[in-house]
């Protein structure tokens, strides 16, 4: 990559981040449905066509940050240690993320994170759009499992269950935070829920999915 290309890509990244940050600020201030794409473009001082070159839809202005996590479950499975099943790997990673108060687990009480999650779970169009991101997570995880010789149907069913568990645990943890618990206070229950949920899957799925071997 030459300097010109590098500068161009950096400029695009800065513009993308500016648009997403501007949109989120407006959405949190006025509500998602009360802010138009034109409002976001005007606040960021770009044209609507420019905005749409970066974000295909208004919802993507909010959910773009989820794109970085779409291949997370697949990466966890691919990189798991020898002797560990896919369910155990995703379980261990989720519990570790709970310990870090990773926002993706729902167990984060930082005011900005809470405000973002409140916006997400209270806006119907965002809930619908996130289903597309979840479907991509499932596709990538199923492909990773198939690459280890899991039968296609078993791989897809396992991916659907694992992604659903991750998302539902995140919602439950957010409900705790929304109800007034601190992340520290909610952590033991969040870990217990994760152990229960992934344990339910492990008793069945890891008997039909491949174990990592050398």
mmCIF file with all atom_site columns, C-alpha atoms in Angstrom, residues 2-212:
data_model
loop_
_atom_site.group_PDB
_atom_site.id
_atom_site.type_symbol
_atom_site.label_atom_id
_atom_site.label_alt_id
_atom_site.label_comp_id
_atom_site.label_asym_id
_atom_site.label_entity_id
_atom_site.label_seq_id
_atom_site.pdbx_PDB_ins_code
_atom_site.Cartn_x
_atom_site.Cartn_y
_atom_site.Cartn_z
_atom_site.occupancy
_atom_site.B_iso_or_equiv
_atom_site.pdbx_formal_charge
_atom_site.auth_seq_id
_atom_site.auth_comp_id
_atom_site.auth_asym_id
_atom_site.auth_atom_id
_atom_site.pdbx_PDB_model_num
ATOM 1   C CA . UNK A 1 2   ? 1.507   3.372   -1.039 1.00 0.00 ? 2   UNK A CA 1
ATOM 2   C CA . UNK A 1 3   ? 1.209   6.538   1.028  1.00 0.00 ? 3   UNK A CA 1
ATOM 3   C CA . UNK A 1 4   ? -1.611  7.927   -1.110 1.00 0.00 ? 4   UNK A CA 1
ATOM 4   C CA . UNK A 1 5   ? -3.700  4.783   -0.698 1.00 0.00 ? 5   UNK A CA 1
ATOM 5   C CA . UNK A 1 6   ? -2.968  4.701   3.017  1.00 0.00 ? 6   UNK A CA 1
ATOM 6   C CA . UNK A 1 7   ? -4.038  8.308   3.487  1.00 0.00 ? 7   UNK A CA 1
ATOM 7   C CA . UNK A 1 8   ? -7.206  7.686   1.494  1.00 0.00 ? 8   UNK A CA 1
ATOM 8   C CA . UNK A 1 9   ? -8.134  4.662   3.606  1.00 0.00 ? 9   UNK A CA 1
ATOM 9   C CA . UNK A 1 10  ? -7.445  6.560   6.831  1.00 0.00 ? 10  UNK A CA 1
ATOM 10  C CA . UNK A 1 11  ? -9.676  9.393   5.653  1.00 0.00 ? 11  UNK A CA 1
ATOM 11  C CA . UNK A 1 12  ? -12.471 6.928   4.875  1.00 0.00 ? 12  UNK A CA 1
ATOM 12  C CA . UNK A 1 13  ? -12.127 5.356   8.310  1.00 0.00 ? 13  UNK A CA 1
ATOM 13  C CA . UNK A 1 14  ? -12.262 8.760   10.023 1.00 0.00 ? 14  UNK A CA 1
ATOM 14  C CA . UNK A 1 15  ? -15.353 9.694   8.014  1.00 0.00 ? 15  UNK A CA 1
ATOM 15  C CA . UNK A 1 16  ? -17.023 6.405   8.878  1.00 0.00 ? 16  UNK A CA 1
ATOM 16  C CA . UNK A 1 17  ? -16.321 6.870   12.570 1.00 0.00 ? 17  UNK A CA 1
ATOM 17  C CA . UNK A 1 18  ? -17.514 10.472  12.462 1.00 0.00 ? 18  UNK A CA 1
ATOM 18  C CA . UNK A 1 19  ? -20.794 9.480   10.836 1.00 0.00 ? 19  UNK A CA 1
ATOM 19  C CA . UNK A 1 20  ? -21.435 6.674   13.332 1.00 0.00 ? 20  UNK A CA 1
ATOM 20  C CA . UNK A 1 21  ? -20.555 8.852   16.338 1.00 0.00 ? 21  UNK A CA 1
ATOM 21  C CA . UNK A 1 22  ? -22.671 11.766  15.091 1.00 0.00 ? 22  UNK A CA 1
ATOM 22  C CA . UNK A 1 23  ? -25.634 9.502   14.423 1.00 0.00 ? 23  UNK A CA 1
ATOM 23  C CA . UNK A 1 24  ? -25.448 7.823   17.822 1.00 0.00 ? 24  UNK A CA 1
ATOM 24  C CA . UNK A 1 25  ? -25.285 11.166  19.591 1.00 0.00 ? 25  UNK A CA 1
ATOM 25  C CA . UNK A 1 26  ? -28.404 12.351  17.770 1.00 0.00 ? 26  UNK A CA 1
ATOM 26  C CA . UNK A 1 27  ? -30.263 9.077   18.298 1.00 0.00 ? 27  UNK A CA 1
ATOM 27  C CA . UNK A 1 28  ? -29.544 9.082   22.026 1.00 0.00 ? 28  UNK A CA 1
ATOM 28  C CA . UNK A 1 29  ? -30.557 12.733  22.332 1.00 0.00 ? 29  UNK A CA 1
ATOM 29  C CA . UNK A 1 30  ? -33.772 12.669  20.289 1.00 0.00 ? 30  UNK A CA 1
ATOM 30  C CA . UNK A 1 31  ? -34.666 9.001   19.801 1.00 0.00 ? 31  UNK A CA 1
ATOM 31  C CA . UNK A 1 32  ? -33.944 6.823   16.795 1.00 0.00 ? 32  UNK A CA 1
ATOM 32  C CA . UNK A 1 33  ? -37.243 7.367   15.000 1.00 0.00 ? 33  UNK A CA 1
ATOM 33  C CA . UNK A 1 34  ? -37.125 11.159  15.458 1.00 0.00 ? 34  UNK A CA 1
ATOM 34  C CA . UNK A 1 35  ? -33.822 11.531  13.594 1.00 0.00 ? 35  UNK A CA 1
ATOM 35  C CA . UNK A 1 36  ? -33.614 11.223  9.814  1.00 0.00 ? 36  UNK A CA 1
ATOM 36  C CA . UNK A 1 37  ? -30.672 10.261  7.659  1.00 0.00 ? 37  UNK A CA 1
ATOM 37  C CA . UNK A 1 38  ? -30.702 13.843  6.372  1.00 0.00 ? 38  UNK A CA 1
ATOM 38  C CA . UNK A 1 39  ? -30.341 15.076  9.964  1.00 0.00 ? 39  UNK A CA 1
ATOM 39  C CA . UNK A 1 40  ? -27.273 12.892  10.471 1.00 0.00 ? 40  UNK A CA 1
ATOM 40  C CA . UNK A 1 41  ? -25.716 13.954  7.169  1.00 0.00 ? 41  UNK A CA 1
ATOM 41  C CA . UNK A 1 42  ? -26.270 17.637  7.953  1.00 0.00 ? 42  UNK A CA 1
ATOM 42  C CA . UNK A 1 43  ? -24.803 17.305  11.451 1.00 0.00 ? 43  UNK A CA 1
ATOM 43  C CA . UNK A 1 44  ? -21.731 15.522  10.051 1.00 0.00 ? 44  UNK A CA 1
ATOM 44  C CA . UNK A 1 45  ? -21.489 18.037  7.190  1.00 0.00 ? 45  UNK A CA 1
ATOM 45  C CA . UNK A 1 46  ? -21.688 15.474  4.413  1.00 0.00 ? 46  UNK A CA 1
ATOM 46  C CA . UNK A 1 47  ? -24.276 14.781  1.722  1.00 0.00 ? 47  UNK A CA 1
ATOM 47  C CA . UNK A 1 48  ? -26.855 12.004  1.992  1.00 0.00 ? 48  UNK A CA 1
ATOM 48  C CA . UNK A 1 49  ? -25.275 10.116  -0.944 1.00 0.00 ? 49  UNK A CA 1
ATOM 49  C CA . UNK A 1 50  ? -21.936 10.248  0.869  1.00 0.00 ? 50  UNK A CA 1
ATOM 50  C CA . UNK A 1 51  ? -23.511 8.873   4.034  1.00 0.00 ? 51  UNK A CA 1
ATOM 51  C CA . UNK A 1 52  ? -25.144 6.029   2.127  1.00 0.00 ? 52  UNK A CA 1
ATOM 52  C CA . UNK A 1 53  ? -21.802 5.108   0.569  1.00 0.00 ? 53  UNK A CA 1
ATOM 53  C CA . UNK A 1 54  ? -20.625 4.252   4.077  1.00 0.00 ? 54  UNK A CA 1
ATOM 54  C CA . UNK A 1 55  ? -23.848 2.936   5.604  1.00 0.00 ? 55  UNK A CA 1
ATOM 55  C CA . UNK A 1 56  ? -26.533 1.206   3.505  1.00 0.00 ? 56  UNK A CA 1
ATOM 56  C CA . UNK A 1 57  ? -29.284 1.970   6.009  1.00 0.00 ? 57  UNK A CA 1
ATOM 57  C CA . UNK A 1 58  ? -30.091 4.203   8.958  1.00 0.00 ? 58  UNK A CA 1
ATOM 58  C CA . UNK A 1 59  ? -29.965 1.138   11.231 1.00 0.00 ? 59  UNK A CA 1
ATOM 59  C CA . UNK A 1 60  ? -26.416 0.357   10.129 1.00 0.00 ? 60  UNK A CA 1
ATOM 60  C CA . UNK A 1 61  ? -25.279 3.671   11.585 1.00 0.00 ? 61  UNK A CA 1
ATOM 61  C CA . UNK A 1 62  ? -25.980 2.145   14.988 1.00 0.00 ? 62  UNK A CA 1
ATOM 62  C CA . UNK A 1 63  ? -25.183 -1.494  14.355 1.00 0.00 ? 63  UNK A CA 1
ATOM 63  C CA . UNK A 1 64  ? -21.959 -1.104  12.417 1.00 0.00 ? 64  UNK A CA 1
ATOM 64  C CA . UNK A 1 65  ? -19.989 -1.808  15.597 1.00 0.00 ? 65  UNK A CA 1
ATOM 65  C CA . UNK A 1 66  ? -21.473 -5.317  15.606 1.00 0.00 ? 66  UNK A CA 1
ATOM 66  C CA . UNK A 1 67  ? -19.764 -6.061  12.304 1.00 0.00 ? 67  UNK A CA 1
ATOM 67  C CA . UNK A 1 68  ? -16.468 -6.515  14.128 1.00 0.00 ? 68  UNK A CA 1
ATOM 68  C CA . UNK A 1 69  ? -18.023 -9.305  16.197 1.00 0.00 ? 69  UNK A CA 1
ATOM 69  C CA . UNK A 1 70  ? -19.674 -11.265 13.401 1.00 0.00 ? 70  UNK A CA 1
ATOM 70  C CA . UNK A 1 71  ? -16.777 -13.672 13.036 1.00 0.00 ? 71  UNK A CA 1
ATOM 71  C CA . UNK A 1 72  ? -15.955 -13.809 16.747 1.00 0.00 ? 72  UNK A CA 1
ATOM 72  C CA . UNK A 1 73  ? -17.630 -17.154 17.496 1.00 0.00 ? 73  UNK A CA 1
ATOM 73  C CA . UNK A 1 74  ? -16.065 -18.707 14.394 1.00 0.00 ? 74  UNK A CA 1
ATOM 74  C CA . UNK A 1 75  ? -12.622 -17.454 15.434 1.00 0.00 ? 75  UNK A CA 1
ATOM 75  C CA . UNK A 1 76  ? -13.079 -18.805 18.955 1.00 0.00 ? 76  UNK A CA 1
ATOM 76  C CA . UNK A 1 77  ? -13.883 -22.249 17.557 1.00 0.00 ? 77  UNK A CA 1
ATOM 77  C CA . UNK A 1 78  ? -11.038 -22.219 15.041 1.00 0.00 ? 78  UNK A CA 1
ATOM 78  C CA . UNK A 1 79  ? -8.487  -21.098 17.640 1.00 0.00 ? 79  UNK A CA 1
ATOM 79  C CA . UNK A 1 80  ? -9.574  -23.319 20.524 1.00 0.00 ? 80  UNK A CA 1
ATOM 80  C CA . UNK A 1 81  ? -6.930  -25.544 22.159 1.00 0.00 ? 81  UNK A CA 1
ATOM 81  C CA . UNK A 1 82  ? -6.479  -29.217 21.486 1.00 0.00 ? 82  UNK A CA 1
ATOM 82  C CA . UNK A 1 83  ? -8.937  -31.415 23.360 1.00 0.00 ? 83  UNK A CA 1
ATOM 83  C CA . UNK A 1 84  ? -11.637 -28.750 23.709 1.00 0.00 ? 84  UNK A CA 1
ATOM 84  C CA . UNK A 1 85  ? -15.051 -28.933 22.065 1.00 0.00 ? 85  UNK A CA 1
ATOM 85  C CA . UNK A 1 86  ? -16.691 -25.977 20.295 1.00 0.00 ? 86  UNK A CA 1
ATOM 86  C CA . UNK A 1 87  ? -19.272 -25.455 23.041 1.00 0.00 ? 87  UNK A CA 1
ATOM 87  C CA . UNK A 1 88  ? -16.616 -25.442 25.730 1.00 0.00 ? 88  UNK A CA 1
ATOM 88  C CA . UNK A 1 89  ? -14.556 -22.931 23.773 1.00 0.00 ? 89  UNK A CA 1
ATOM 89  C CA . UNK A 1 90  ? -17.422 -20.472 23.274 1.00 0.00 ? 90  UNK A CA 1
ATOM 90  C CA . UNK A 1 91  ? -18.456 -20.947 26.915 1.00 0.00 ? 91  UNK A CA 1
ATOM 91  C CA . UNK A 1 92  ? -14.959 -20.225 28.234 1.00 0.00 ? 92  UNK A CA 1
ATOM 92  C CA . UNK A 1 93  ? -14.611 -17.140 26.054 1.00 0.00 ? 93  UNK A CA 1
ATOM 93  C CA . UNK A 1 94  ? -17.975 -15.761 27.186 1.00 0.00 ? 94  UNK A CA 1
ATOM 94  C CA . UNK A 1 95  ? -17.138 -16.217 30.869 1.00 0.00 ? 95  UNK A CA 1
ATOM 95  C CA . UNK A 1 96  ? -13.770 -14.534 30.323 1.00 0.00 ? 96  UNK A CA 1
ATOM 96  C CA . UNK A 1 97  ? -15.532 -11.639 28.570 1.00 0.00 ? 97  UNK A CA 1
ATOM 97  C CA . UNK A 1 98  ? -17.916 -11.329 31.514 1.00 0.00 ? 98  UNK A CA 1
ATOM 98  C CA . UNK A 1 99  ? -14.877 -10.875 33.738 1.00 0.00 ? 99  UNK A CA 1
ATOM 99  C CA . UNK A 1 100 ? -13.710 -8.021  31.513 1.00 0.00 ? 100 UNK A CA 1
ATOM 100 C CA . UNK A 1 101 ? -17.211 -6.488  31.536 1.00 0.00 ? 101 UNK A CA 1
ATOM 101 C CA . UNK A 1 102 ? -17.147 -6.634  27.748 1.00 0.00 ? 102 UNK A CA 1
ATOM 102 C CA . UNK A 1 103 ? -20.196 -4.699  26.457 1.00 0.00 ? 103 UNK A CA 1
ATOM 103 C CA . UNK A 1 104 ? -20.988 -7.534  24.045 1.00 0.00 ? 104 UNK A CA 1
ATOM 104 C CA . UNK A 1 105 ? -21.934 -9.695  27.061 1.00 0.00 ? 105 UNK A CA 1
ATOM 105 C CA . UNK A 1 106 ? -24.458 -7.136  28.315 1.00 0.00 ? 106 UNK A CA 1
ATOM 106 C CA . UNK A 1 107 ? -22.607 -7.003  31.630 1.00 0.00 ? 107 UNK A CA 1
ATOM 107 C CA . UNK A 1 108 ? -21.314 -3.451  31.439 1.00 0.00 ? 108 UNK A CA 1
ATOM 108 C CA . UNK A 1 109 ? -22.684 -0.571  33.480 1.00 0.00 ? 109 UNK A CA 1
ATOM 109 C CA . UNK A 1 110 ? -20.771 2.246   31.819 1.00 0.00 ? 110 UNK A CA 1
ATOM 110 C CA . UNK A 1 111 ? -23.400 4.960   31.194 1.00 0.00 ? 111 UNK A CA 1
ATOM 111 C CA . UNK A 1 112 ? -22.638 5.246   27.477 1.00 0.00 ? 112 UNK A CA 1
ATOM 112 C CA . UNK A 1 113 ? -22.888 1.490   26.995 1.00 0.00 ? 113 UNK A CA 1
ATOM 113 C CA . UNK A 1 114 ? -26.148 1.320   28.947 1.00 0.00 ? 114 UNK A CA 1
ATOM 114 C CA . UNK A 1 115 ? -27.602 4.154   26.859 1.00 0.00 ? 115 UNK A CA 1
ATOM 115 C CA . UNK A 1 116 ? -26.593 2.393   23.646 1.00 0.00 ? 116 UNK A CA 1
ATOM 116 C CA . UNK A 1 117 ? -28.105 -0.916  24.702 1.00 0.00 ? 117 UNK A CA 1
ATOM 117 C CA . UNK A 1 118 ? -31.277 0.784   25.853 1.00 0.00 ? 118 UNK A CA 1
ATOM 118 C CA . UNK A 1 119 ? -31.583 2.369   22.414 1.00 0.00 ? 119 UNK A CA 1
ATOM 119 C CA . UNK A 1 120 ? -30.954 -0.974  20.745 1.00 0.00 ? 120 UNK A CA 1
ATOM 120 C CA . UNK A 1 121 ? -33.479 -2.998  22.723 1.00 0.00 ? 121 UNK A CA 1
ATOM 121 C CA . UNK A 1 122 ? -36.204 -0.355  22.612 1.00 0.00 ? 122 UNK A CA 1
ATOM 122 C CA . UNK A 1 123 ? -36.193 0.239   18.840 1.00 0.00 ? 123 UNK A CA 1
ATOM 123 C CA . UNK A 1 124 ? -38.055 -2.283  16.720 1.00 0.00 ? 124 UNK A CA 1
ATOM 124 C CA . UNK A 1 125 ? -36.216 -1.557  13.468 1.00 0.00 ? 125 UNK A CA 1
ATOM 125 C CA . UNK A 1 126 ? -32.852 -1.996  15.169 1.00 0.00 ? 126 UNK A CA 1
ATOM 126 C CA . UNK A 1 127 ? -33.958 -5.308  16.655 1.00 0.00 ? 127 UNK A CA 1
ATOM 127 C CA . UNK A 1 128 ? -35.007 -6.461  13.185 1.00 0.00 ? 128 UNK A CA 1
ATOM 128 C CA . UNK A 1 129 ? -31.793 -5.317  11.565 1.00 0.00 ? 129 UNK A CA 1
ATOM 129 C CA . UNK A 1 130 ? -29.592 -7.028  14.144 1.00 0.00 ? 130 UNK A CA 1
ATOM 130 C CA . UNK A 1 131 ? -31.151 -10.318 13.052 1.00 0.00 ? 131 UNK A CA 1
ATOM 131 C CA . UNK A 1 132 ? -29.191 -9.936  9.793  1.00 0.00 ? 132 UNK A CA 1
ATOM 132 C CA . UNK A 1 133 ? -25.948 -9.577  11.735 1.00 0.00 ? 133 UNK A CA 1
ATOM 133 C CA . UNK A 1 134 ? -26.846 -12.645 13.805 1.00 0.00 ? 134 UNK A CA 1
ATOM 134 C CA . UNK A 1 135 ? -27.559 -14.646 10.655 1.00 0.00 ? 135 UNK A CA 1
ATOM 135 C CA . UNK A 1 136 ? -24.081 -13.816 9.404  1.00 0.00 ? 136 UNK A CA 1
ATOM 136 C CA . UNK A 1 137 ? -22.617 -14.971 12.733 1.00 0.00 ? 137 UNK A CA 1
ATOM 137 C CA . UNK A 1 138 ? -24.420 -18.274 12.311 1.00 0.00 ? 138 UNK A CA 1
ATOM 138 C CA . UNK A 1 139 ? -23.184 -18.711 8.731  1.00 0.00 ? 139 UNK A CA 1
ATOM 139 C CA . UNK A 1 140 ? -19.556 -18.081 9.691  1.00 0.00 ? 140 UNK A CA 1
ATOM 140 C CA . UNK A 1 141 ? -19.670 -20.366 12.723 1.00 0.00 ? 141 UNK A CA 1
ATOM 141 C CA . UNK A 1 142 ? -21.381 -23.150 10.775 1.00 0.00 ? 142 UNK A CA 1
ATOM 142 C CA . UNK A 1 143 ? -18.681 -22.893 8.095  1.00 0.00 ? 143 UNK A CA 1
ATOM 143 C CA . UNK A 1 144 ? -15.963 -23.174 10.754 1.00 0.00 ? 144 UNK A CA 1
ATOM 144 C CA . UNK A 1 145 ? -17.595 -26.306 12.164 1.00 0.00 ? 145 UNK A CA 1
ATOM 145 C CA . UNK A 1 146 ? -18.042 -27.833 8.716  1.00 0.00 ? 146 UNK A CA 1
ATOM 146 C CA . UNK A 1 147 ? -14.349 -27.189 8.037  1.00 0.00 ? 147 UNK A CA 1
ATOM 147 C CA . UNK A 1 148 ? -13.645 -29.611 10.894 1.00 0.00 ? 148 UNK A CA 1
ATOM 148 C CA . UNK A 1 149 ? -15.802 -32.276 9.259  1.00 0.00 ? 149 UNK A CA 1
ATOM 149 C CA . UNK A 1 150 ? -18.997 -31.665 11.209 1.00 0.00 ? 150 UNK A CA 1
ATOM 150 C CA . UNK A 1 151 ? -22.001 -32.735 9.088  1.00 0.00 ? 151 UNK A CA 1
ATOM 151 C CA . UNK A 1 152 ? -23.636 -29.655 7.518  1.00 0.00 ? 152 UNK A CA 1
ATOM 152 C CA . UNK A 1 153 ? -26.932 -30.006 9.385  1.00 0.00 ? 153 UNK A CA 1
ATOM 153 C CA . UNK A 1 154 ? -25.210 -30.616 12.721 1.00 0.00 ? 154 UNK A CA 1
ATOM 154 C CA . UNK A 1 155 ? -22.911 -27.652 12.087 1.00 0.00 ? 155 UNK A CA 1
ATOM 155 C CA . UNK A 1 156 ? -25.796 -25.298 11.315 1.00 0.00 ? 156 UNK A CA 1
ATOM 156 C CA . UNK A 1 157 ? -27.954 -26.423 14.230 1.00 0.00 ? 157 UNK A CA 1
ATOM 157 C CA . UNK A 1 158 ? -25.004 -26.086 16.594 1.00 0.00 ? 158 UNK A CA 1
ATOM 158 C CA . UNK A 1 159 ? -24.207 -22.604 15.256 1.00 0.00 ? 159 UNK A CA 1
ATOM 159 C CA . UNK A 1 160 ? -27.818 -21.487 15.660 1.00 0.00 ? 160 UNK A CA 1
ATOM 160 C CA . UNK A 1 161 ? -27.898 -22.666 19.272 1.00 0.00 ? 161 UNK A CA 1
ATOM 161 C CA . UNK A 1 162 ? -24.528 -21.198 20.218 1.00 0.00 ? 162 UNK A CA 1
ATOM 162 C CA . UNK A 1 163 ? -25.241 -17.783 18.732 1.00 0.00 ? 163 UNK A CA 1
ATOM 163 C CA . UNK A 1 164 ? -28.712 -17.729 20.292 1.00 0.00 ? 164 UNK A CA 1
ATOM 164 C CA . UNK A 1 165 ? -27.268 -18.502 23.723 1.00 0.00 ? 165 UNK A CA 1
ATOM 165 C CA . UNK A 1 166 ? -24.699 -15.718 23.428 1.00 0.00 ? 166 UNK A CA 1
ATOM 166 C CA . UNK A 1 167 ? -27.351 -13.195 22.487 1.00 0.00 ? 167 UNK A CA 1
ATOM 167 C CA . UNK A 1 168 ? -29.901 -14.274 25.089 1.00 0.00 ? 168 UNK A CA 1
ATOM 168 C CA . UNK A 1 169 ? -27.321 -14.183 27.860 1.00 0.00 ? 169 UNK A CA 1
ATOM 169 C CA . UNK A 1 170 ? -26.429 -10.667 26.742 1.00 0.00 ? 170 UNK A CA 1
ATOM 170 C CA . UNK A 1 171 ? -30.059 -9.596  26.919 1.00 0.00 ? 171 UNK A CA 1
ATOM 171 C CA . UNK A 1 172 ? -30.497 -11.095 30.370 1.00 0.00 ? 172 UNK A CA 1
ATOM 172 C CA . UNK A 1 173 ? -27.399 -9.339  31.640 1.00 0.00 ? 173 UNK A CA 1
ATOM 173 C CA . UNK A 1 174 ? -28.637 -6.037  30.264 1.00 0.00 ? 174 UNK A CA 1
ATOM 174 C CA . UNK A 1 175 ? -31.956 -6.564  32.052 1.00 0.00 ? 175 UNK A CA 1
ATOM 175 C CA . UNK A 1 176 ? -30.023 -6.850  35.307 1.00 0.00 ? 176 UNK A CA 1
ATOM 176 C CA . UNK A 1 177 ? -28.160 -3.618  34.619 1.00 0.00 ? 177 UNK A CA 1
ATOM 177 C CA . UNK A 1 178 ? -31.357 -1.877  33.532 1.00 0.00 ? 178 UNK A CA 1
ATOM 178 C CA . UNK A 1 179 ? -33.002 -2.990  36.772 1.00 0.00 ? 179 UNK A CA 1
ATOM 179 C CA . UNK A 1 180 ? -30.334 -1.143  38.734 1.00 0.00 ? 180 UNK A CA 1
ATOM 180 C CA . UNK A 1 181 ? -27.728 -3.767  39.522 1.00 0.00 ? 181 UNK A CA 1
ATOM 181 C CA . UNK A 1 182 ? -24.076 -2.911  39.088 1.00 0.00 ? 182 UNK A CA 1
ATOM 182 C CA . UNK A 1 183 ? -22.002 -5.071  36.786 1.00 0.00 ? 183 UNK A CA 1
ATOM 183 C CA . UNK A 1 184 ? -19.971 -6.254  39.763 1.00 0.00 ? 184 UNK A CA 1
ATOM 184 C CA . UNK A 1 185 ? -23.077 -7.255  41.711 1.00 0.00 ? 185 UNK A CA 1
ATOM 185 C CA . UNK A 1 186 ? -24.585 -9.041  38.698 1.00 0.00 ? 186 UNK A CA 1
ATOM 186 C CA . UNK A 1 187 ? -21.405 -10.885 37.737 1.00 0.00 ? 187 UNK A CA 1
ATOM 187 C CA . UNK A 1 188 ? -21.916 -14.064 39.842 1.00 0.00 ? 188 UNK A CA 1
ATOM 188 C CA . UNK A 1 189 ? -25.435 -14.590 38.487 1.00 0.00 ? 189 UNK A CA 1
ATOM 189 C CA . UNK A 1 190 ? -24.244 -13.869 34.946 1.00 0.00 ? 190 UNK A CA 1
ATOM 190 C CA . UNK A 1 191 ? -21.533 -16.518 35.234 1.00 0.00 ? 191 UNK A CA 1
ATOM 191 C CA . UNK A 1 192 ? -24.016 -19.009 36.703 1.00 0.00 ? 192 UNK A CA 1
ATOM 192 C CA . UNK A 1 193 ? -26.429 -18.383 33.829 1.00 0.00 ? 193 UNK A CA 1
ATOM 193 C CA . UNK A 1 194 ? -23.629 -18.877 31.299 1.00 0.00 ? 194 UNK A CA 1
ATOM 194 C CA . UNK A 1 195 ? -22.594 -22.130 32.963 1.00 0.00 ? 195 UNK A CA 1
ATOM 195 C CA . UNK A 1 196 ? -26.177 -23.363 32.871 1.00 0.00 ? 196 UNK A CA 1
ATOM 196 C CA . UNK A 1 197 ? -26.910 -22.302 29.303 1.00 0.00 ? 197 UNK A CA 1
ATOM 197 C CA . UNK A 1 198 ? -23.723 -23.605 27.741 1.00 0.00 ? 198 UNK A CA 1
ATOM 198 C CA . UNK A 1 199 ? -23.896 -26.689 29.930 1.00 0.00 ? 199 UNK A CA 1
ATOM 199 C CA . UNK A 1 200 ? -27.273 -27.518 28.400 1.00 0.00 ? 200 UNK A CA 1
ATOM 200 C CA . UNK A 1 201 ? -25.684 -27.388 24.953 1.00 0.00 ? 201 UNK A CA 1
ATOM 201 C CA . UNK A 1 202 ? -22.487 -29.206 25.888 1.00 0.00 ? 202 UNK A CA 1
ATOM 202 C CA . UNK A 1 203 ? -24.304 -32.283 27.140 1.00 0.00 ? 203 UNK A CA 1
ATOM 203 C CA . UNK A 1 204 ? -25.685 -32.777 23.654 1.00 0.00 ? 204 UNK A CA 1
ATOM 204 C CA . UNK A 1 205 ? -23.708 -30.833 21.056 1.00 0.00 ? 205 UNK A CA 1
ATOM 205 C CA . UNK A 1 206 ? -20.173 -31.742 22.042 1.00 0.00 ? 206 UNK A CA 1
ATOM 206 C CA . UNK A 1 207 ? -21.079 -35.418 21.607 1.00 0.00 ? 207 UNK A CA 1
ATOM 207 C CA . UNK A 1 208 ? -21.694 -34.884 17.883 1.00 0.00 ? 208 UNK A CA 1
ATOM 208 C CA . UNK A 1 209 ? -19.196 -32.094 17.108 1.00 0.00 ? 209 UNK A CA 1
ATOM 209 C CA . UNK A 1 210 ? -15.464 -32.571 16.536 1.00 0.00 ? 210 UNK A CA 1
ATOM 210 C CA . UNK A 1 211 ? -12.973 -32.275 19.370 1.00 0.00 ? 211 UNK A CA 1
ATOM 211 C CA . UNK A 1 212 ? -9.784  -30.393 18.527 1.00 0.00 ? 212 UNK A CA 1
#
